[in-house]
Coordinates of C-alpha atoms in Angstrom, one line a residue:
X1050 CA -124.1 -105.8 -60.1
X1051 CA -123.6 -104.3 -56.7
X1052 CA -119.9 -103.5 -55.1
X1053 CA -119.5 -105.4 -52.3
X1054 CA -118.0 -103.3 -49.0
X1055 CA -115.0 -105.4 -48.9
X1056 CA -114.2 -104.1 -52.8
X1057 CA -115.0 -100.6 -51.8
X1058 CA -112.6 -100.7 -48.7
X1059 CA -110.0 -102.0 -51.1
X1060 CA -110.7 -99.1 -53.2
X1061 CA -110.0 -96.7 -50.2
X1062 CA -107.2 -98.2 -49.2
X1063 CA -105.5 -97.9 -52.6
X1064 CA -106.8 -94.3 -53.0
X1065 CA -105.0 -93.4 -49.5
X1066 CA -101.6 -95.4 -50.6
X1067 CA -102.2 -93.5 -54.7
X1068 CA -102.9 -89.9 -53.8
X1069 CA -100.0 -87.6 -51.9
X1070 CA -100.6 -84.5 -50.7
X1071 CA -99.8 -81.4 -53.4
X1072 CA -99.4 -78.2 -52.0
X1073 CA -102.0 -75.7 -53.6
X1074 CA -99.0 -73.1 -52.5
X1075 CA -97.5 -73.8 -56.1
X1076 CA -95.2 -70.3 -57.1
X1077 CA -92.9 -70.0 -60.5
X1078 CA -90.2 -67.6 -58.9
X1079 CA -89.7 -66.4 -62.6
X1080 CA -93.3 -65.0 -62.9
X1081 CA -94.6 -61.7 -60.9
X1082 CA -98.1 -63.1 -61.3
X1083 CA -97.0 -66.6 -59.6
X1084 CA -95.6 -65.1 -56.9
X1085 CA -98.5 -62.8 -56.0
X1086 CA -100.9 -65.7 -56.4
X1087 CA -99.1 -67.5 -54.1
X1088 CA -98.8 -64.7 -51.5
X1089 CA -102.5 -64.2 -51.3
X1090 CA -102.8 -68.4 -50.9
X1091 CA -100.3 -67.6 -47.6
X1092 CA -102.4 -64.8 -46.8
X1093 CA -105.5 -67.0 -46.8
X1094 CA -104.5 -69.4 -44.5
X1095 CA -102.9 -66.9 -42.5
X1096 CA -106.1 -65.2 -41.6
X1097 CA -108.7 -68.2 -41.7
X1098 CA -109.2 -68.6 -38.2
X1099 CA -108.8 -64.7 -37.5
X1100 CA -112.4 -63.6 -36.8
X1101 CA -111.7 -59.5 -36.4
X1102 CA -114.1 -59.6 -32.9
X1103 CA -112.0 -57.8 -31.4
X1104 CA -109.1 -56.0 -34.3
X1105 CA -105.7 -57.1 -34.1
X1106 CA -106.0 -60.1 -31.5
X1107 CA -105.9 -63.5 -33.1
X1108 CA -107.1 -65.4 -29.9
X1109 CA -105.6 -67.8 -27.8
X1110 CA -102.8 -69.1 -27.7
X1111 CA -101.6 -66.8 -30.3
X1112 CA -100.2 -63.8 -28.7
X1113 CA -99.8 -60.0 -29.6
X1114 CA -96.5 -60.1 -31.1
X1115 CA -97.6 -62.9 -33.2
X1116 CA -100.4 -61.0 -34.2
X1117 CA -98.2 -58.1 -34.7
X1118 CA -96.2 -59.8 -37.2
X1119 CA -98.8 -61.3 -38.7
X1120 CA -100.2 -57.8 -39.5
X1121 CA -96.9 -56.1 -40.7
X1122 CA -97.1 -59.0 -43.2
X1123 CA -100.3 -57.7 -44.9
X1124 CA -98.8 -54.0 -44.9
X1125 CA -95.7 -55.7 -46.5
X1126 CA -98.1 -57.7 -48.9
X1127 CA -99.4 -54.7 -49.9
X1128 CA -96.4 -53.1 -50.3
X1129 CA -95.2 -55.6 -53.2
X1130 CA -98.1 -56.6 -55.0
X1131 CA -100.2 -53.7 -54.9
X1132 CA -103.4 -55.7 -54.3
X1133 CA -105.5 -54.2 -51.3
X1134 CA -107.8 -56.8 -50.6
X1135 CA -107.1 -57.4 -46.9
X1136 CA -105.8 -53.1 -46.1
X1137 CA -109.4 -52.4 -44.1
X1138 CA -108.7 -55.3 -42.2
X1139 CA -104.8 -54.2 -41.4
X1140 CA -106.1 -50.8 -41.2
X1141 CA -108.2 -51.8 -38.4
X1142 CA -106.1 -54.0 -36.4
X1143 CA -103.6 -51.4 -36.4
X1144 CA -105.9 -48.5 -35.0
X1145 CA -107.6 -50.8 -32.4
X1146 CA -104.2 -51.8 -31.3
X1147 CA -102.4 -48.3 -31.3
X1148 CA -104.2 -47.5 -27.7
X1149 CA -105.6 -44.3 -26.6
X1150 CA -102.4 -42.7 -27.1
X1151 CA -101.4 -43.8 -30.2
X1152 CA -98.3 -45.5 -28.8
X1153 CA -99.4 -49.3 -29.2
X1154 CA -99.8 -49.6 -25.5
X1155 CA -103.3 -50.6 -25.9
X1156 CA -105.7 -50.7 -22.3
X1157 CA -108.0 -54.1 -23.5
X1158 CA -105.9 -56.7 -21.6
X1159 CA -103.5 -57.3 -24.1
X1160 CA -100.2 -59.4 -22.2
X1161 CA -97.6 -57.4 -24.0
X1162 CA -94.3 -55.9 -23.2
X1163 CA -92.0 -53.1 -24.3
X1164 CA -90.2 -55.3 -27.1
X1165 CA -93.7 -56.3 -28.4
X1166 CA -94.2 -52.6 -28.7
X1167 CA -91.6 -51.5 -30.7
X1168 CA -92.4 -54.6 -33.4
X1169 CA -96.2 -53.0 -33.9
X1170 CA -94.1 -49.3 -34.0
X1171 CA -92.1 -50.9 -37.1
X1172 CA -95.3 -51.9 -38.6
X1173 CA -96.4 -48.1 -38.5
X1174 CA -92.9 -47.0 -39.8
X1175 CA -93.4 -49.6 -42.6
X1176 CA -96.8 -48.0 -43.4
X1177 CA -95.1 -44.3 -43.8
X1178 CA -92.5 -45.8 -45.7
X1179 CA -94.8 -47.4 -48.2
X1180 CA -97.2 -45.2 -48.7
X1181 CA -99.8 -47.5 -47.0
X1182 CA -103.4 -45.8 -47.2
X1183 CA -103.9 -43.4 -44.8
X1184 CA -106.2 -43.5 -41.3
X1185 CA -109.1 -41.6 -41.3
X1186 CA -109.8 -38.4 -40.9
X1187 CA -109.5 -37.6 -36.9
X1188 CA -106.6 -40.4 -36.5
X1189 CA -102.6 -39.7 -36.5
X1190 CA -100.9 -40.3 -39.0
X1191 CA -98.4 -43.7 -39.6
X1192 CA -95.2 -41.9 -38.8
X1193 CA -96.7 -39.9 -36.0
X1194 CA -97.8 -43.3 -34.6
X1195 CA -94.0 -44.6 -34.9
X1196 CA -92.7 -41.0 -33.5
X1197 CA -95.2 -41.8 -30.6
X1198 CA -93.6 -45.0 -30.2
X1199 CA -90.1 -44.0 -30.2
X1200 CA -90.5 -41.9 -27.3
X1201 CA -92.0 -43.9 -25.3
X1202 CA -89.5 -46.4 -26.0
X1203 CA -86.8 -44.1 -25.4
X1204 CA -88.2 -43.7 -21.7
X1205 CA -86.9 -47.1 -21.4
X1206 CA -83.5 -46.6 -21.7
X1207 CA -81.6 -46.6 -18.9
X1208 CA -77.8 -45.6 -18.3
X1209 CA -78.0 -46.8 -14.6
X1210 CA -77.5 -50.2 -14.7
X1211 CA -75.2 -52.4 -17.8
X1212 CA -73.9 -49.0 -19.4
X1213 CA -77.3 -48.1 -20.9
X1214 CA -80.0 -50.0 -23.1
X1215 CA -83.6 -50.5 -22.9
X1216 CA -85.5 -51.7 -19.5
X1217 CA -87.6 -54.0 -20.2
X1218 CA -90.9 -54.0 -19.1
X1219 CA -94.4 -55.7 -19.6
X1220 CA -97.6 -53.8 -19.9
X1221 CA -98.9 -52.8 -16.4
X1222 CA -95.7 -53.9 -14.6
X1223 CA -92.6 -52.3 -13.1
X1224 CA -90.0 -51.7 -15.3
X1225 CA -87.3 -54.4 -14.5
X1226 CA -84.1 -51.9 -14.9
X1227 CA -81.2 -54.4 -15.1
X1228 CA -82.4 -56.5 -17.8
X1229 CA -81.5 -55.5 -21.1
X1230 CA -82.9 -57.7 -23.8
X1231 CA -81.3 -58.0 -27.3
X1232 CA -84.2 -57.9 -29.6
X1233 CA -85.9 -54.8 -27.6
X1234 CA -82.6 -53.1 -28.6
X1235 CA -82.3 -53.7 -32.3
X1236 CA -86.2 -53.1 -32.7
X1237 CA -85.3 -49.7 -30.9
X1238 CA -82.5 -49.1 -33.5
X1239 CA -84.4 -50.1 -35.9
X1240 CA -86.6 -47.8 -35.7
X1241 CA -84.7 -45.0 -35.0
X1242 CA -82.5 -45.6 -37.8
X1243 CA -86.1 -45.3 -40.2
X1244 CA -87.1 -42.5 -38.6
X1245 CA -83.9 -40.7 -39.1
X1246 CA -83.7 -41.7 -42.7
X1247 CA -87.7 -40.9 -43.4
X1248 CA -87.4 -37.4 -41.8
X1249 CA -83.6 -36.5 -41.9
X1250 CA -83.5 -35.3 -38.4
X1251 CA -80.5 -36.5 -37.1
X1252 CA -81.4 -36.8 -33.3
X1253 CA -83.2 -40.6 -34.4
X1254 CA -80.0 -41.5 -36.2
X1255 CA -77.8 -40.4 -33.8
X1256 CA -80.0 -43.2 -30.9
X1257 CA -79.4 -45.8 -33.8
X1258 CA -75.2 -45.1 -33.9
X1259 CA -75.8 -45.1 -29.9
X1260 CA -77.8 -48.2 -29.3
X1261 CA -75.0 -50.0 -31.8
X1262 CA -72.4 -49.0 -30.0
X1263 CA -74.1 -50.1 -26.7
X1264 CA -74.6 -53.7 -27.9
X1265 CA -71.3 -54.3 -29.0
X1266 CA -70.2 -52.5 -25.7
X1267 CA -71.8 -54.9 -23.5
X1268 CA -71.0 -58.1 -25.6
X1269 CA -74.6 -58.4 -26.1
X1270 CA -73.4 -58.4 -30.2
X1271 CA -69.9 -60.5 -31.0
X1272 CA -66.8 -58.5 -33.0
X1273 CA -67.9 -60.7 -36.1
X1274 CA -71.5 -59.5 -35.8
X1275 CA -72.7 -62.4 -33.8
X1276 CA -76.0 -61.1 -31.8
X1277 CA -77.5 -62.6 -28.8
X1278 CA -80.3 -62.7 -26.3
X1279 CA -80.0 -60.9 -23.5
X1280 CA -78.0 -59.8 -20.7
X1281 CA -78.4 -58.6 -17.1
X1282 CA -76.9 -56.5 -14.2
X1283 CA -77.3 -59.1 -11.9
X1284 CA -74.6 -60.8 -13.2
X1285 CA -72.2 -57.7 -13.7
X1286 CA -74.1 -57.5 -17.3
X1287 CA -71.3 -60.1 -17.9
X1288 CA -73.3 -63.5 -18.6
X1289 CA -75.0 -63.2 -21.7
X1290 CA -77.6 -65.5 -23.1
X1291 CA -76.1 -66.9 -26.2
X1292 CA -79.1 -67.9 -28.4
X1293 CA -79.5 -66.0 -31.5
X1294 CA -82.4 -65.7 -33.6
X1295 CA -82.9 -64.7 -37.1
X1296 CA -85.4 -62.3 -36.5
X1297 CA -83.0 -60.2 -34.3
X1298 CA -79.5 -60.7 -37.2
X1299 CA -82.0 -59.6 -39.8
X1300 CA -83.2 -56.2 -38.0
X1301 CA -79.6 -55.3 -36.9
X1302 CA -78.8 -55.8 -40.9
X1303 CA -81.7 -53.4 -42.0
X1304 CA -80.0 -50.6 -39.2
X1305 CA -76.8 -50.9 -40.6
X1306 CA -78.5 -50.9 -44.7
X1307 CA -80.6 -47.7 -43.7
X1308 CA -77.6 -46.2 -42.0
X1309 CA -75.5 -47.0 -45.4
X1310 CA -78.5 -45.3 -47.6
X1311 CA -78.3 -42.5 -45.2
X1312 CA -74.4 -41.6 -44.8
X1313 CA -73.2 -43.5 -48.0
X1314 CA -70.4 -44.5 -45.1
X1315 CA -68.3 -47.0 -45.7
X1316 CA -68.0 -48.3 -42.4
X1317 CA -71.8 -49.2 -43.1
X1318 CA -70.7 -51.6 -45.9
X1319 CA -68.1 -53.6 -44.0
X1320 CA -70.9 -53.6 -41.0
X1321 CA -73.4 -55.2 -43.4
X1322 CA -71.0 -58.1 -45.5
X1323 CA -69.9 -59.0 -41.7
X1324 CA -73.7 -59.6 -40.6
X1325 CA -74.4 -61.2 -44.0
X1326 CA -71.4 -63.4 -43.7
X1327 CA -72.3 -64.1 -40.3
X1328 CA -76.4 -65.0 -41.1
X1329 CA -75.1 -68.1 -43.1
X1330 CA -75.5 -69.8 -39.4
X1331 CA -79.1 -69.5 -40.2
X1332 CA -79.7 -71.5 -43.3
X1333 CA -78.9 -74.9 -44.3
X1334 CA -78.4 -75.8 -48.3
X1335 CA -79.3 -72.1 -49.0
X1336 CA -83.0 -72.5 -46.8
X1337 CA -83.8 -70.5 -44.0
X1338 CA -83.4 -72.5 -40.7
X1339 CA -84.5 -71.1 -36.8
X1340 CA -80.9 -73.0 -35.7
X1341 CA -81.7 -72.0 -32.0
X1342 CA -84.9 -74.4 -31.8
X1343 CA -85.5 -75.9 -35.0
X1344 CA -83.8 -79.0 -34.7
X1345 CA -85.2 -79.8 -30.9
X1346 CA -88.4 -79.3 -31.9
X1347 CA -89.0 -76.3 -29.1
X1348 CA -89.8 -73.4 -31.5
X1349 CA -92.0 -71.9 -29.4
X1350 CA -95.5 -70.0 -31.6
X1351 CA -94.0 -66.6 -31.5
X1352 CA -90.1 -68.2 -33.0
X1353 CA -92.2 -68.7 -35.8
X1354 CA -92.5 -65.7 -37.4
X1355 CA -88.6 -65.4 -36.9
X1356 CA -87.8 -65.9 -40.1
X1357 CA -90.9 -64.2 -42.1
X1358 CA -89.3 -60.8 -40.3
X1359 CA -85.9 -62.2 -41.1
X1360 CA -86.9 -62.9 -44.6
X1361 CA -88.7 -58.8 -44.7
X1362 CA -85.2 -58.0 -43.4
X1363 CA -83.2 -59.1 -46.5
X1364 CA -85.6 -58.4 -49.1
X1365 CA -85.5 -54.4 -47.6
X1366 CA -81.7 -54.7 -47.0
X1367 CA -81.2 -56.0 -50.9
X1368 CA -83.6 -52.6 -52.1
X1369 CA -82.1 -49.9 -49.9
X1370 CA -78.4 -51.4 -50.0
X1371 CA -78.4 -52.7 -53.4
X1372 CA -74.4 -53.9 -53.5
X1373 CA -76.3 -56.7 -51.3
X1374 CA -79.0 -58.3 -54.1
X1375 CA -76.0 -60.8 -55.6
X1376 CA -76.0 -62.2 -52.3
X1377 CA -79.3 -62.2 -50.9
X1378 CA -81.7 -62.8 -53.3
X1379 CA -80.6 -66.5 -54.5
X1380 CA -81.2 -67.1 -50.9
X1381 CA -84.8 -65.8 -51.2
X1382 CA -85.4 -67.5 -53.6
X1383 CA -84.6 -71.4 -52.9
X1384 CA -85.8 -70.5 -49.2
X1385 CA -89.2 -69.9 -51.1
X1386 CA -89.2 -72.3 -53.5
X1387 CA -88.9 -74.9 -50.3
X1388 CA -91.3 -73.0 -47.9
X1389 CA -94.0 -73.3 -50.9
X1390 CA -93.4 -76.7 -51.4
X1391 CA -94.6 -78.1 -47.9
X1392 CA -97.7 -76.1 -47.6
X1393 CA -99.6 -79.5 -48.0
X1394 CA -101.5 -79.2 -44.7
X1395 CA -105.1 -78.4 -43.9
X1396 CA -108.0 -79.6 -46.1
X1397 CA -106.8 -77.0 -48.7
X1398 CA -103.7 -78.1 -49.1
X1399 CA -102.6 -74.6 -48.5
X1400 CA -101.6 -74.5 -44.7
X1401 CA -97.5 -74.7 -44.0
X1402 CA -95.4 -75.6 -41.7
X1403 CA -92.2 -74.4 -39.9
X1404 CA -89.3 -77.1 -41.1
X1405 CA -88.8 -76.0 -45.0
X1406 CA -85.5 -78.1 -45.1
X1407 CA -87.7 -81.3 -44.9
X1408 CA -91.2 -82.2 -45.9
X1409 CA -94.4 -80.7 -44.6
X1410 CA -93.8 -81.1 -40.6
X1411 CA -97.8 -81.6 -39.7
X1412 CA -98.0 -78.2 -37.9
X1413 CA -99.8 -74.9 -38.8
X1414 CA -100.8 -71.6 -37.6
X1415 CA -100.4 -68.2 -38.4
X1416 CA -97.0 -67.6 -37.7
X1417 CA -96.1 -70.3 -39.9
X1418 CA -98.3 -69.0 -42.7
X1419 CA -96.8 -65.5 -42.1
X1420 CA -93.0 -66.5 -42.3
X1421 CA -94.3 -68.5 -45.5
X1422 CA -96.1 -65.3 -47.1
X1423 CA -92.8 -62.8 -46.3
X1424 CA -90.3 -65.1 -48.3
X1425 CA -92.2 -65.7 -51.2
X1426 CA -93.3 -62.1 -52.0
X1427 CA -89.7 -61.3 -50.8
X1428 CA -88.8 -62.4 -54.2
X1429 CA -90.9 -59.2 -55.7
X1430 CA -88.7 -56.9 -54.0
X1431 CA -87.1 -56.4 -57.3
X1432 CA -90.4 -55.1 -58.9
X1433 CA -91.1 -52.2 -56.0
X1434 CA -90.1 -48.8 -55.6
X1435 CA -87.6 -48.2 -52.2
X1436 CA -89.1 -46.8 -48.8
X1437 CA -90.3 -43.0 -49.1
X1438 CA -89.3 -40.1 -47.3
X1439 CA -91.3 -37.7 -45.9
X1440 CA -91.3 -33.5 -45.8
X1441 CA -91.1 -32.1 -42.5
X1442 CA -94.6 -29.8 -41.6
X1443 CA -92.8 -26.7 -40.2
X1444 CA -96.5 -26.4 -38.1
X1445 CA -96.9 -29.9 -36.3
X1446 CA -93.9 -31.6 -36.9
X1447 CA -95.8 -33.9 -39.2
X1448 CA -94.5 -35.9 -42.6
X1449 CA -95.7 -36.4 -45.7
X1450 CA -94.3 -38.8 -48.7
X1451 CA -92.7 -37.1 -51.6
X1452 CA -93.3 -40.1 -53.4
X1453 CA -96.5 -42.0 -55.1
X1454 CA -97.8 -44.7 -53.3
X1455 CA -98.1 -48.1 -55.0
X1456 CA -101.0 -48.5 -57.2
X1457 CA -103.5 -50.9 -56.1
X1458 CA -104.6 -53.9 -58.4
X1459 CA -108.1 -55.5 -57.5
X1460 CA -108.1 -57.7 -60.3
X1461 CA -105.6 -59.5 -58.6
X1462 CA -106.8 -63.5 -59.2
X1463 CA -106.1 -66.2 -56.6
X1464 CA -103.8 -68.9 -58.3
X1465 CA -105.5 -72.1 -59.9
X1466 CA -105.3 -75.0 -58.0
X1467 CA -103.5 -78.5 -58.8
X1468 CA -105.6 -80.6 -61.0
X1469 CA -105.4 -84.0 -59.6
X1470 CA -106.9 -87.2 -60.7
X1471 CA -107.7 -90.5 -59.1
X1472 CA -106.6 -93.6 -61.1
X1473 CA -108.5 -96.7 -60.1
X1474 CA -107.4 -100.1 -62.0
X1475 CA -110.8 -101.3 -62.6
X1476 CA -113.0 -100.1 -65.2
X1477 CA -115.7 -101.8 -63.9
X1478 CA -114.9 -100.4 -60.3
X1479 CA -114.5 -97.0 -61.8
X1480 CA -118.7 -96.2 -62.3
X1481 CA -119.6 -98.2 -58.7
X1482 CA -117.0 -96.0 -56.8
X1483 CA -117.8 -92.7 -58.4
X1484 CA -121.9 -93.7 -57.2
X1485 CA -121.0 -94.3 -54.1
X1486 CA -119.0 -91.2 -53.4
X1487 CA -120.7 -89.3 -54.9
X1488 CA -123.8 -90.1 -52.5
X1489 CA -121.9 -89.7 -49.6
X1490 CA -120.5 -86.5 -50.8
X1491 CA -123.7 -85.0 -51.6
X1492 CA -125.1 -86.0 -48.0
X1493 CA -122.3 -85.8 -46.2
X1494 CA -120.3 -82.4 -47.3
X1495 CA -121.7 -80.0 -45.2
X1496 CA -121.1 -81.9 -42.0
X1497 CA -117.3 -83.3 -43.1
X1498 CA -116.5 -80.0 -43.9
X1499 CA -118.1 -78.7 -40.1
X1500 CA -116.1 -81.4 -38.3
X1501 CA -112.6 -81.6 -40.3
X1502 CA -109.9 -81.4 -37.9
X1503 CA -107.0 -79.1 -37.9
X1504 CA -103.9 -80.1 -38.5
X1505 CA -102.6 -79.7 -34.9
X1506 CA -104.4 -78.9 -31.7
X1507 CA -103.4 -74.9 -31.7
X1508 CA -105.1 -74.4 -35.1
X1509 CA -108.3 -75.2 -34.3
X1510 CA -111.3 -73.6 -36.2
X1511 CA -113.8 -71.1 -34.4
X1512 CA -117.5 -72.4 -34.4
X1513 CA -118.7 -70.1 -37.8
X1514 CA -122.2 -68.6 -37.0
X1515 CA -122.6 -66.5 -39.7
X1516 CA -121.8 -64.0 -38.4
X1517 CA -118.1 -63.3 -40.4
X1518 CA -119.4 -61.4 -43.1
X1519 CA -117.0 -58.4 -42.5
X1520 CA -113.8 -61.1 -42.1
X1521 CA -113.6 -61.8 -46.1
X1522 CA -111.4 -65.2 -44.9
X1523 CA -114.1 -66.4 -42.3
X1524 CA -116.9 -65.7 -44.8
X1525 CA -115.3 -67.5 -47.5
X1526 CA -115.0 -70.7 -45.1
X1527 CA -118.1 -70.3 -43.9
X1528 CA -120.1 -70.3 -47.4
X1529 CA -117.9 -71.7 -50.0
X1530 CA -118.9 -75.1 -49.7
X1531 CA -122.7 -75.3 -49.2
X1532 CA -123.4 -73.1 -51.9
X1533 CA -120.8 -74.1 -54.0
X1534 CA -118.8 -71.1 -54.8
X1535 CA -115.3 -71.6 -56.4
X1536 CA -112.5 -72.1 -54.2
X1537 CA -110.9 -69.1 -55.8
X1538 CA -113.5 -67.1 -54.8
X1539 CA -113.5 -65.1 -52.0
X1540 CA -117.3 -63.6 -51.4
X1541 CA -117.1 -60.0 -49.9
X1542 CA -113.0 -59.3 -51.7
X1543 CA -113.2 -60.8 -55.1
X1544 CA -115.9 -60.6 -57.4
X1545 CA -116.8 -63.5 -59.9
X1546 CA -114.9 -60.9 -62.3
X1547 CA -111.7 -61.5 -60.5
X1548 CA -111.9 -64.8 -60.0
X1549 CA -110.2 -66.9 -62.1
X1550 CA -111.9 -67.4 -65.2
X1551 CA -111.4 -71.9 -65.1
X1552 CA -112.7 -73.6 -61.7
X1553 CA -112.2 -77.3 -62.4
X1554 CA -112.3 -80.1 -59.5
X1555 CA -109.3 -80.0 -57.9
X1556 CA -107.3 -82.9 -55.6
X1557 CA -108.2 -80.4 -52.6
X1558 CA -112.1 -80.7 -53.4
X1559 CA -111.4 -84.9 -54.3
X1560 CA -109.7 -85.6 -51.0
X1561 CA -111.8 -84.7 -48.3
X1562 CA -115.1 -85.9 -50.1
X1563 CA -113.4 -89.4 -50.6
X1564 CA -112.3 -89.4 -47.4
X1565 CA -115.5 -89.4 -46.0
X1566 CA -116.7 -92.0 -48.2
X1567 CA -114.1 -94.2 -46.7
X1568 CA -114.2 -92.8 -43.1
X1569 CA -118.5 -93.6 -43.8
X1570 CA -117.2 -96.9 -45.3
X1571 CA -115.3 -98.3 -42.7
X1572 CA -117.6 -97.8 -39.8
X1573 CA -119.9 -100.2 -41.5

């Protein structure tokens, strides 16, 4: 007996109203291998559309900062799960990006400016601190690269104009010398503050203590550890920009944690509860919110990686100032546990979104992936080792790490996905349906797949041509499906070895097929 079209449309209709979307993101916080799994998930998505053409850029509209983030993620994800499945690609954004001088002032075109500079010189000092591999022979090494930086950052500052701070300037443009921007600061101190504590020379430290001073000085930072946008002469360096960002609260924390670790100072500790008391502003029912655009909806794409750095931020504050963990790691951890839990977009069921204090918010891209990846494997930060320090070289002035780095693990298994089901009411129904949709899968998979549409208009796929082999996310896209591979399986970084050992049909695979079918269906 044949099913007529009307039945099958039923079907469809019931299938859409049965089936909601599961995030594949699924992490147990109280399992190291959950949490791992779920990072590399993140770190999937995060790179899907990236196609390494040119190393480091992740193409329009996403912007160098973005990408900048985006790749101190990966050093980070290295960092704590010791799998080094995507290190060649970080290793060659970060060289293509570091410019001719080594000072991440690259000469391709990239639109960047001096704030955006000092974020890629913390990914550097992150890679010293870690141990991350080392460049090649011929290249400088990580902390030279973040030495590089600092000085070149330190041309910036300017005591002419507001009392002192950083000029800001973009890339191939005068310096504008009375505009003193908050989060060019506290990257500044930031990094100073490392360096000092990486190679004990006091002269970094000592530019951390004075860029501090400078933005509580100017009322660029509040008594009670309030810190803002920006400020500039042209007003008097009296009218200050009041926004405040989690990215920016989170870096002035990890200054005042390294400069605790360094000086033991008690000073440091009240400095630290008062910034911690004061980040509260920036979560609502213990999750991480971006209060200054959030709520309006005008999170512009580079506020979205605000609170993946703000996230790196605590999780390095709770190592290096441990008196902290009580406080910041129950944070972590329901922040994660909601992040996780709304990555429902994309055909994977694996791409998130921005608003983790509701459900999944119908956006994606990679700094939502990224902010995503840093607080879930924010919650191994009780499982690694703290940031090395490094031996002066009496000849060049170069450092080495007195520690071991991390050990690399590439067994490391992508998670399993969520078995789903479709429960149809009629038995009869059950034999017709599964014929039909499996016809339409069979002819139709190759060309769904080609034409599924992103979740929002900014995270749209690249044409693949074939030509990805050397991007291990591109490459997986690109050949998963038509020769059947298992979705755990990423050709080029995991072997069938490391893949996990069970690949059953999972709601992700389901979904799109029977969508088709009913798409098919319905135009008939």
């Amino acid at each position: 007996m044949r099913l007529s079209n009307y039945a099958l449309k039923a079907w469809c209709l019931g299938y859409a109203l049965q089936i909601e979307p599961v995030s594949s993101t699924t992490v147990d916080l109280t399992s190291n291998e959950s949490i791992k799994a779920a990072s590399q998930t993140c770190a999937i998505g995060m790179l899907q559309n990236y196609t390494g053409q040119i190393p480091g850029i992740l193409g329009s509209p996403y912007t160098w900062p973005i990408a900048g983030a985006v790749f101190g993620s990966l050093v980070d994800y290295w960092y704590y799960t010791g799998n080094d499945k995507f290190n060649n690609t970080t290793m060659d954004a970060l060289l293509n990006q570091a410019g001719d001088r080594y000072n991440f002032r690259p000469t391709n075109g990239v639109q960047g400016n001096s704030a955006d500079q000092a974020l890629w010189g913390l990914v550097t000092m992150s890679a010293a601190e870690y141990g991350f591999p080392d460049p090649p022979a011929g290249k400088p090494s990580w902390i030279s690269m973040a030495k590089t930086v600092f000085e070149d950052q330190l041309s910036l500052w300017d005591n002419s104009t507001c009392g002192g701070g950083l000029s800001y300037q973009v890339f191939g443009e005068p310096v504008v010398p009375g505009f003193k921007v908050g989060i060019s600061t506290s990257r500044f101190g930031s990094l100073a503050a490392r360096l000092g504590a990486y190679t004990s020379n006091t002269t970094y430290s000592d530019w951390a203590e004075k860029s501090w001073s400078w933005v509580f000085s100017t009322g660029l930072a509040s008594p009670d550890y309030h810190f803002y946008l920006n400020v500039s002469s042209s007003t008097n360096c009296t009218s200050i920009s009041h926004l405040e960002w989690s990215a920016v609260a989170g870096t002035y924390l990890n200054i005042a944690a390294t400069m605790w670790n360094m000086t033991q100072d008690e000073l440091w500790v009240s400095r630290i509860q008062g910034i911690l008391k004061t980040t509260s502003i920036f979560f609502e029912n213990t999750i991480m919110k971006e209060v200054a655009c959030e709520d309006s909806g005008r999170c512009e794409l580079e506020h979205m990686t605000y609170k993946g750095q703000f996230a790196r931020s605590l999780a390095i504050t709770a190592k290096i100032a441990p008196f902290t963990a009580d406080t910041i790691m129950p944070l972590l951890r329901s922040s994660a546990k909601a992040a996780a839990a709304q990555c429902i977009g994309g055909l994977q069921n694996n791409l998130c979104g921005f608003n983790w204090t509701s459900s999944y918010d119908g956006t994606a891209g990679p700094g939502q992936q990224m902010s995503v990846l840093q607080v879930i494997q924010a919650n191994l930060e009780p499982t690694v080792r703290g940031p090395l320090k490094g031996i002066p070289d009496a000849n060049n002035g170069s450092t080495s790490a007195t520690q071991t780095p991390p050990s690399t693990n590439s067994g490391m298994n992508l998670g399993k996905g969520t078995i789903a089901g479709i429960v149809i009411g009629s038995v009869f129904g059950v034999a017709m349906i599964i014929g039909v949709i499996s016809f339409f899968v069979v002819k139709h998979k190759t060309s769904a797949h080609k034409n599924a549409k992103p979740e929002t208009e900014v995270w749209s796929k690249p044409e693949l041509d074939g030509k990805n082999v050397n991007n291990p996310v591109l490459y997986e896209l690109e050949h998963t499906r038509p020769q059947e591979l298992p979705d755990n399986q990423l050709p080029g970084e995991l072997d069938a070895s490391e893949a996990s050992p069970e690949h059953s049909t999972t709601r992700s695979e389901i979904q799109p097929r029977a969508e088709t079918a009913c798409m098919i269906l319905s135009n008939h």
